[in-house]
Amino acid sequence: MTSDFLLNLAQAVTKGLLTGMVYGLMALGLSVIFGVMRVVNFAHGEMMVVGMYLAWMGFEYLEVSPLLSLPLIAAIFFAVGYGLQRSLISPFIGRPEHQQFLLLLAVAILLVNACLAIAGPDSRGVQMESQFDSYELGPLVLDAVRLHAALAAVAIALLLWLFFSRTRTGKSIRAAADNHLAALVVGLDVRRLYAFTFGVGAACVGAAGALMITIIPVTPFLAAEYTLLAFVIVIVGGLGSMTGALMGGLLIGVSEAVAGLLVQPSLKSMFSFGLLILVLLLRPQGLFGKSNS
Amino acid sequence: MSFVKRLTGDASPRILWSLGILLVLLLVAPMMLGKYWLSVLILVLYFAFVGQAWNIMMGFAGQLSLGHALYAGLGGYIAAGLYSHYGIGPWAGLFAAVAAAGVAGAIVGYLGFRFSLAGVYFALLTIAFSEFTRVAFDHWEWAGGSGGLFLKVDTTTDIVNLRGGPVLFYYVILALAAGAFVLCRALLESRLGRYWLAIREDAEAAQAVGVPVLRCKMIAIVISAALTALAGVWNAFYYNNLFPETAFAMGRSIEITLAPIIGGLGTLFGPIVGAVVLTGLGEIFTDLGEALRIPGIKQIFYGLALLVIVMYRPAGLWPWLADKLGLKERQP
Amino acid sequence: MSGARLELEGLGKRFRGLRAVHDVSFTVPGGAIHALIGPNGAGKTTIFNMIAGALAPDSGVVRLDGQVISGFRPDRICDAGVGRTFQLVKPFKGLSVLENVTVGALHRRPHLAEAREAAAAILSRLGLHDRRHQLAESLTLPDRKRLEVARALATEPKLLLLDEVMAGLRPTEVDVMVGFLRELNQRTGLTILLIEHVMRAVMALAAEVVVVNYGEKVAQGTPQEITRHQAVLDVYLGEQEAL
């Protein structure tokens, strides 16, 4: 009885960890954008949903696996994100928060309703070949689909880490994030770096969308939920911190899965929001963020 | 008398005359308008009223709340629940509704302000409380759970229980909107109002000239929450149904913020102008959407309109409009 | 009762273990003008922030007319009669110049009309009356400094703390501000403590000068004494040849 329960719990935790890695990748995009530009992307969940739809279309109409279309989707997201920042968002950097909020809200409304207009309100899923495969790890059973998605998310996060720590552009972006004025003084093209950053953040969430569609089907109505989820993860982990976003993703993934096991699944978001409130009040820099008071 | 004088203060006679004419027109409107236009006007007044309530917090005191659905939802649920379970009419129920929302506002405010959360962080706290409450109401039997709470539809006019047709609800929301307008003017022209503006501009400097910042912010959120709860009560009895999914949704909170942002934050006419523009656009785009028969098309136009407004009139429509009309609302 | 308007006793403050202010004591008698000088980073503004309540001291006390005020909130300290300006000016940018000062005046006059009248009177004395309907954000830096002083004065303080209000002013403007403060002090008996780098103003105004370096008081005396004080010459004047 107890060993059964423990096994179920371990199973839920594993599942939560795997989903959490994809959550983490999604939140990473939000965190990167905020960390550098101090703009909160209120259209983040909508971008996620667009990524999911693109991967679904690739699968449905071109019969390409989401894992294969992912690089292309990320590239498209990068280009569109770059353009979006250059054209729409750039003038709003440093403006009052409510104006940024309204701008990104408008973008969010446009994105989600474009999905609705094109793909309709029905839920759209992807039937992967590996749908029913699984790996066994001792007594634990890992869904192949979920495992692949999680591994891909980790690989992308690693690439991102390499980008920020090894490349010139990546280092410049971090410098600009640390000190806007100093970056201007040493002659960095901050406008281009910002556009690049938004592109990178968008590519993250696009890639996360392509992975997520292999785990659950998409509807336009998921968008707002993902925006909130990304906020929760990023605040819990530490806004602007990369490791924070990933760890926050794992934490929320696990807490959702365990809440689904222990109490009613419909109560799972109450856990997340409760955690969010506690973190905001007790440790607003996030569990993994650095204090900068 | 001195109160009236303080209210009218240095407002130009042109503004006072325009307001007088507007009020008379609104009072006789139900006799002139058909059912459809009356329902549109009701929506305008509703958004003007909640917009005014939200504006106290954001426009005056500078605290961004994206969780005002919490107060509207609590207000609506409590008044509707008291009526449907115990037959307690809304005029009595609204006291409970206002008190509950005020307490909720005080809790959110105290936690947020005490732990000095500002800007986006405070906004996320308000969202979190609203979402938390949404899930709680989903599982609360007394409030009907996720299945919703319904009031018996009854159009025979019964003012005591706020039952009746659109005309009754029109006059109630007109009274609320007009009352909120006067209240906001009175607040702005008081010491408290000026203290709010000072806090909005720079809380540290305000405190250095003797402004009790925490107390002023608390008063702002409690007044704002209480007024929003009244809107929630009205809303519940007008529509006769409540669902946690909509009453506490983030979309509902966002809807409340739009009229004042679009119209002009911190101005008295901003929420009204914003409500007219947004409701007008909404109606036009609904017709357009029905004609085009594409799902989501209404919202796409709506999104485009918001985008255009925020890009070209980021400070809102009213300051620009007032300038054009030569009716400059004196910026305090 | 010590008879001093302002009394600092053993004031100390640390930031993350770093000693910002250590064991600073001095008094300012009622009606006097004193100056607080020292190199950048010496802890002058930290001392001001502890007097005005923006920071709570880790050790020591601040007394105003014999009453302990340290540890109070800034608005309570304003109630007690301390007005302050900010080194990095903090105008209410979106409000007009008149309304900026009115907020200060509301502190002792709850009615808006009266507060506005009082504010207008202060603005005339500081030469800002013509600009009273301009938004504060449209002011030049010297005018913003004047606005800081006007807003603090509007709270009708017993003690005025001025944090580098002369910085960035032209010499003639410095003379005007010095004249204004001296006249104000003589007419109303207002006690003033100023942080200042502009030595010309310190020499003209201050009856006594307190010198701090590395968070500690190194000297106190009349301006003439201070300029001859060896410790001061070592730590301060040698470094900054402004005198």
GROMACS .gro file of C-alpha atoms in nm, chain B residues 6 10 114 186-215 330-332, chain C residues 49 54 73-76 78-79 82-84 86 90-96 99 102-104 106-112 116 133 135 151-152 155:
model
   72
  299ARG     CA    1  -1.492   7.294  -0.387
  303ASP     CA    2  -1.185   7.621  -1.100
  407ARG     CA    3   0.425   4.639   0.349
  479ALA     CA    4  -1.397   6.548  -0.460
  480LEU     CA    5  -1.109   6.315  -0.375
  481LEU     CA    6  -0.876   6.478  -0.627
  482GLU     CA    7  -0.953   6.820  -0.486
  483SER     CA    8  -0.871   6.711  -0.133
  484ARG     CA    9  -0.553   6.665   0.062
  485LEU     CA   10  -0.580   6.288   0.021
  486GLY     CA   11  -0.605   6.322  -0.357
  487ARG     CA   12  -0.299   6.543  -0.375
  488TYR     CA   13  -0.111   6.302  -0.153
  489TRP     CA   14  -0.199   6.021  -0.394
  490LEU     CA   15  -0.065   6.216  -0.689
  491ALA     CA   16   0.254   6.286  -0.495
  492ILE     CA   17   0.293   5.915  -0.415
  493ARG     CA   18   0.233   5.829  -0.781
  494GLU     CA   19   0.508   6.067  -0.886
  495ASP     CA   20   0.766   5.984  -0.616
  496ALA     CA   21   0.680   5.800  -0.298
  497GLU     CA   22   1.009   5.876  -0.123
  498ALA     CA   23   0.983   6.249  -0.185
  499ALA     CA   24   0.618   6.239  -0.077
  500GLN     CA   25   0.705   6.076   0.251
  501ALA     CA   26   0.976   6.335   0.313
  502VAL     CA   27   0.715   6.612   0.300
  503GLY     CA   28   0.500   6.433   0.554
  504VAL     CA   29   0.276   6.211   0.341
  505PRO     CA   30   0.187   5.892   0.533
  506VAL     CA   31   0.249   5.677   0.226
  507LEU     CA   32   0.131   5.338   0.350
  508ARG     CA   33  -0.193   5.477   0.495
  623ARG     CA   34  -0.651   7.135  -1.556
  624GLN     CA   35  -0.369   6.891  -1.491
  625PRO     CA   36  -0.305   6.920  -1.118
  674ASN     CA   37   1.909   5.999   0.572
  679ALA     CA   38   1.495   5.742   0.536
  698ARG     CA   39   0.922   5.702   0.968
  699PRO     CA   40   1.018   5.994   0.740
  700ASP     CA   41   0.666   6.139   0.745
  701ARG     CA   42   0.663   6.135   1.126
  703CYS     CA   43   0.852   6.570   0.896
  704ASP     CA   44   0.566   6.605   1.148
  707VAL     CA   45   1.243   6.835   0.991
  708GLY     CA   46   1.237   6.935   0.624
  709ARG     CA   47   1.484   6.793   0.374
  711PHE     CA   48   1.739   6.532  -0.193
  715LYS     CA   49   1.307   6.431  -0.667
  716PRO     CA   50   1.040   6.660  -0.805
  717PHE     CA   51   0.685   6.529  -0.860
  718LYS     CA   52   0.751   6.542  -1.232
  719GLY     CA   53   0.399   6.518  -1.364
  720LEU     CA   54   0.265   6.791  -1.135
  721SER     CA   55   0.299   7.165  -1.180
  724GLU     CA   56   0.126   7.170  -0.695
  727THR     CA   57   0.129   7.265  -0.238
  728VAL     CA   58   0.179   6.899  -0.143
  729GLY     CA   59   0.437   7.017   0.109
  731LEU     CA   60  -0.082   7.056   0.283
  732HIS     CA   61   0.111   6.904   0.567
  733ARG     CA   62   0.025   7.187   0.804
  734ARG     CA   63  -0.278   7.327   0.615
  735PRO     CA   64  -0.530   7.057   0.527
  736HIS     CA   65  -0.736   7.282   0.300
  737LEU     CA   66  -0.624   7.288  -0.059
  741ARG     CA   67  -0.197   7.665  -0.248
  758HIS     CA   68   0.207   7.646  -1.382
  760LEU     CA   69   0.526   7.093  -1.511
  776ARG     CA   70   0.880   7.212  -0.119
  777ALA     CA   71   1.074   7.138   0.199
  780THR     CA   72   0.619   7.188   0.541
   0.00000   0.00000   0.00000
